[in-house]
Amino acid sequence: MLLVEDDPPGGFRPEATRAVTRVLLVEDNPHDVGTVERLLTTADTPFDLTSVGRVSDALARLATGNVDVVLLDLGLPDSDPSQTFDRVSAAAHGTPIIILSGQNDKGMAALAVRSGAQDFLGKRHLDGPLLDRSLRYAVERQRYHDALRDSEERYALAVEGANDGLWDWNLRTNEVYYSPRWMSMLGLVEAQVPGRPEAWLSRVHADDAEELRRDIDGHLAGGTDHFSKEHRIRCQDGSYRWMLSRGVVRRDQRGVTRMAGSLTDIHAQKVVEERLRRDALTDALTGLPNWTLFKDRLRAAIAKAKRQPAHRFAVLFLDLDRFKTINDSLGHSNGDKLLVAVSKRVADVLRPGDTIARLGGDEFAVLVEDCAEPSDAHRVADRIHAEFKAPLHLDGHEVFVSTSIGIALSSPRYAYPEECLRDADTAMYRAKGADRGGHAIFDREMHQQAVEQLQLENDLRRAVARREFRVHYQPIVRLNSGSVQGFEALVRWEHPERGLLMPDDFIPMAEDSGLIVPIGWLVFEEACRQLVAWQKAWGETPFVSVNFSSRQIRQSDLIPHVQEVLRRTGCKATDLRVELTETMIMESAESGVDKLASLSNLDLQLYIDDFGTGYSSLSYLQRLPTNALKIDRSFVNEVAEKPQIVGTIIALAKSLKMRVEAEGIETEDQLARLRELGCESGQGFYFSKALTPTAATSLVETQPIH
Ligand code: C2E
Ligand code: MG
Ligand code: MG
């Protein structure tokens, strides 16, 4: 609310005066009446003159309200001259009165003017223009005063009724008027508020004071139309509240005269705004900055490094190892507690200027400022790793977590925060691949590899369209006789420049990009065709085992798609096996169980691949409609030295009424141990590697299937 407006109060405009001015002449001397009449008829302004000779008549006339101005002679037959003005004035209710004075009553006329008469005119010197001007001015002045009074009344009401406090600063005397509301808003009473600017300014929060002063000075200097500033102010109880001070300056020819304005309490609104702002920039779970805020800080660090090359920073990308397993096994609320505990541990080893943010899930980023040497970044990473050595206690569980850290050091190459984080992320993958719980610094070679990966992903997309995939078949044999029972279909990519690529070179990328789905279906269909071809040639029934990705399983049209391929190729479901890794099955949870049941209902055999590497629970396994377990290669590898694990898996399979199969058999020793432990079938380089379809065909033809 602004107190001072540019228009005159009440919007008064001189042109708004009435066209004809109604003059009441109170005069008992006919000669004088005649003079006035004559002068008014020739005046520029249109006047409507009524004359009366007695005060009582004047009072009656004024009571009608039809008078704009009174010309009053003080010496009248029914009044004592010293009282004439007071009597008429009392009845005039603000109608302006001009005294017509003769020689004798000049002193009284002057007195009347002091008591409120607008003017006095000597009868002797009366002339047209003088009378005209005097009447007009009296009327205008009165109108102006009326308007001013209205406006002041309105203003007084507004002050009383407004929720805002008001202040009016006389810049010449440096005195300030503070309204009672202004004071009560701060919990103050008048005695505590000296009428000086300090009463306000000295209470402003130290962090806001300088800017407030600057804004006031800027406005006083004419730099702004209005002064408006949000600031905190100390209340009587010592607390600070957010207020909005607004005002505007008035000036005359000599410069600024006063500045006046209001004080509005915006505390509640500010608190909400502050919370929203904080929420938008922080992670709700840990209270750490989020990616948006981190990005801002990183952007500032990049800009600073560009301006001052001596300023170097490092970005650390942290990803917890095995977080998903911990989350799944201990429950999500413990997973959340773990993330909070981890964020505290990391924050503890950082310096005050550094920033730690949660990017989402189990990923954190750290911005280390002033990181002169790569060894500084290594040291921070070492300190973080050291923090993870001690176990965390969650709901009575002792949990060990480790984190893999990728580091990107500041470089003139970086223009955007995203680039920097991307490189730290790439380095993190390297760290994870090399040795969990370690760290790696992004370098040129990684950059090169990242570029190659991108190239490979593009190639892979094209490969799907060009059907560059080949299916090889690894024989699965009966362990006691060595005869071939069937084959596992394994995909290879015939890359136009790089030659035959193995699944490890492209399956992870195919999984990430989703291309595993079309690739998986290509392999499935090709395997079905091959199986039908073999069956036609031999009349025998080998089986073919096909690997499915969890992404395929999650597809909503999984079942119709399988049925469609079986129909197209004429393959029988009973001759097919589907292999799913243990980890994939565990990840797909409840909805996955239904999907597996539907597959099983089609009469497909379901195998749990790489068994022993995941974290299946016994109760979960019991509910799965799976037919067999494939013991992971790592256990088969050690079966000669440590037969217990394989023994346990075989016993488990038996109790679950599942078949068991070994993969990765490489030596005779391993074969012998597996036979002893009661494993019936398996595959491995000891028997044969995966073969081309032609090689697989001739193998079977020389050694018929049993
Ligand atoms: P997997 O399903 O466990 O397949 C067995 C892997 O072990 C094959 O590797 C096979 O060549 C290898 N192997 C077999 N015997 C031995 C041995 O005695 N010693 C050693 N060191 N390795 C042996 P490959 O062909 O490289 O396939 C790797 C993985 O790629 C497969 O593991 C499977 O998970 C995945 N994969 C292959 N083809 C497909 C496919 O069509 N779809 C999907 N989703 N995944 C596939
Ligand atoms: Mg397999
Ligand atoms: Mg396997």
Short mmCIF file of C-alpha atoms and ligand atoms in Angstrom, two decimals, residues 470-472 474-475 488-492 501-508 511 516-517 519-524 545-552 579-581 584 609-611 630-633 636-637 662-667 670 683-690, ligand 1:
data_model
loop_
_atom_site.label_atom_id
_atom_site.label_comp_id
_atom_site.label_asym_id
_atom_site.label_seq_id
_atom_site.Cartn_x
_atom_site.Cartn_y
_atom_site.Cartn_z
CA ARG A 470 24.39 -66.69 -35.38
CA VAL A 471 23.37 -69.44 -33.03
CA HIS A 472 25.97 -71.97 -31.85
CA GLN A 474 26.94 -76.59 -27.06
CA PRO A 475 26.20 -80.26 -26.49
CA GLU A 488 22.25 -75.16 -25.42
CA ALA A 489 21.68 -72.47 -28.01
CA LEU A 490 24.26 -69.68 -27.54
CA VAL A 491 24.22 -66.51 -29.54
CA ARG A 492 27.18 -65.03 -31.43
CA LEU A 501 31.80 -61.60 -31.04
CA MET A 502 30.94 -63.61 -27.94
CA PRO A 503 27.92 -62.84 -25.73
CA ASP A 504 30.05 -61.20 -23.04
CA ASP A 505 31.04 -58.53 -25.57
CA PHE A 506 27.53 -57.42 -26.33
CA ILE A 507 24.86 -59.05 -24.10
CA PRO A 508 25.30 -56.53 -21.22
CA GLU A 511 20.35 -55.78 -21.85
CA ILE A 516 18.19 -58.16 -25.95
CA VAL A 517 14.47 -58.59 -26.63
CA ILE A 519 17.94 -60.64 -30.26
CA GLY A 520 16.42 -63.17 -27.85
CA TRP A 521 13.49 -63.78 -30.17
CA LEU A 522 15.80 -64.22 -33.18
CA VAL A 523 17.76 -66.88 -31.25
CA PHE A 524 14.61 -68.58 -30.04
CA SER A 545 17.88 -75.14 -24.43
CA VAL A 546 17.41 -71.41 -25.03
CA ASN A 547 18.43 -68.54 -22.74
CA PHE A 548 15.75 -65.93 -22.04
CA SER A 549 16.43 -62.50 -20.66
CA SER A 550 14.30 -61.08 -17.85
CA ARG A 551 13.31 -58.34 -20.26
CA GLN A 552 11.72 -60.94 -22.50
CA GLU A 579 17.03 -71.05 -19.14
CA LEU A 580 16.71 -68.10 -16.84
CA THR A 581 19.51 -66.99 -14.57
CA MET A 584 16.90 -62.61 -13.13
CA ASP A 609 20.80 -71.04 -14.92
CA ASP A 610 24.02 -70.12 -13.09
CA PHE A 611 22.53 -71.48 -9.89
CA LYS A 630 22.10 -75.61 -13.64
CA ILE A 631 25.06 -75.46 -11.25
CA ASP A 632 27.17 -72.43 -11.96
CA ARG A 633 30.55 -72.92 -13.59
CA VAL A 636 32.00 -76.91 -10.93
CA ASN A 637 35.44 -75.42 -11.35
CA ALA A 662 26.45 -78.99 -14.33
CA GLU A 663 27.98 -76.39 -16.60
CA GLY A 664 31.63 -75.64 -17.31
CA ILE A 665 33.02 -79.15 -16.93
CA GLU A 666 36.61 -78.86 -18.13
CA THR A 667 38.49 -81.79 -16.65
CA GLN A 670 35.60 -82.64 -12.31
CA GLN A 683 28.09 -79.44 -20.50
CA GLY A 684 31.60 -78.15 -20.75
CA PHE A 685 34.72 -77.81 -22.81
CA TYR A 686 35.74 -81.27 -21.64
CA PHE A 687 33.06 -82.57 -24.02
CA SER A 688 32.76 -79.79 -26.53
CA LYS A 689 32.63 -76.05 -27.00
CA ALA A 690 29.58 -74.50 -28.59
P1 C2E B 1 25.21 -69.45 -19.94
O1 C2E B 1 23.77 -69.50 -20.33
O2 C2E B 1 25.56 -69.85 -18.57
O3 C2E B 1 25.97 -70.28 -21.01
C1 C2E B 1 27.07 -71.03 -20.70
C2 C2E B 1 28.29 -70.27 -20.99
O4 C2E B 1 29.40 -70.97 -20.47
C3 C2E B 1 28.56 -70.15 -22.49
O5 C2E B 1 29.28 -68.96 -22.71
C4 C2E B 1 29.48 -71.30 -22.71
O6 C2E B 1 30.29 -71.16 -23.89
C5 C2E B 1 30.32 -71.24 -21.50
N1 C2E B 1 30.91 -72.54 -21.20
C6 C2E B 1 30.39 -73.78 -21.40
N2 C2E B 1 31.25 -74.74 -20.97
C7 C2E B 1 32.33 -74.08 -20.49
C8 C2E B 1 33.57 -74.54 -19.90
O7 C2E B 1 33.84 -75.69 -19.74
N3 C2E B 1 34.43 -73.59 -19.49
C9 C2E B 1 34.18 -72.27 -19.67
N4 C2E B 1 35.08 -71.38 -19.26
N5 C2E B 1 33.03 -71.79 -20.23
C10 C2E B 1 32.13 -72.71 -20.62
P2 C2E B 1 28.86 -67.96 -23.80
O8 C2E B 1 28.40 -68.62 -25.03
O9 C2E B 1 29.95 -66.96 -23.86
O10 C2E B 1 27.59 -67.29 -23.20
C11 C2E B 1 27.70 -66.50 -22.08
C12 C2E B 1 26.36 -66.13 -21.51
O11 C2E B 1 25.64 -65.30 -22.40
C13 C2E B 1 25.44 -67.30 -21.33
O12 C2E B 1 25.75 -67.98 -20.16
C14 C2E B 1 24.10 -66.67 -21.29
O13 C2E B 1 23.84 -66.19 -20.00
C15 C2E B 1 24.28 -65.52 -22.23
N6 C2E B 1 23.64 -65.82 -23.51
C16 C2E B 1 24.14 -66.55 -24.54
N7 C2E B 1 23.22 -66.62 -25.53
C17 C2E B 1 22.12 -65.95 -25.10
C18 C2E B 1 20.84 -65.68 -25.67
O14 C2E B 1 20.48 -66.10 -26.78
N8 C2E B 1 19.95 -64.97 -24.93
C19 C2E B 1 20.29 -64.54 -23.70
N9 C2E B 1 19.40 -63.82 -23.00
N10 C2E B 1 21.49 -64.76 -23.13
C20 C2E B 1 22.41 -65.47 -23.83
#
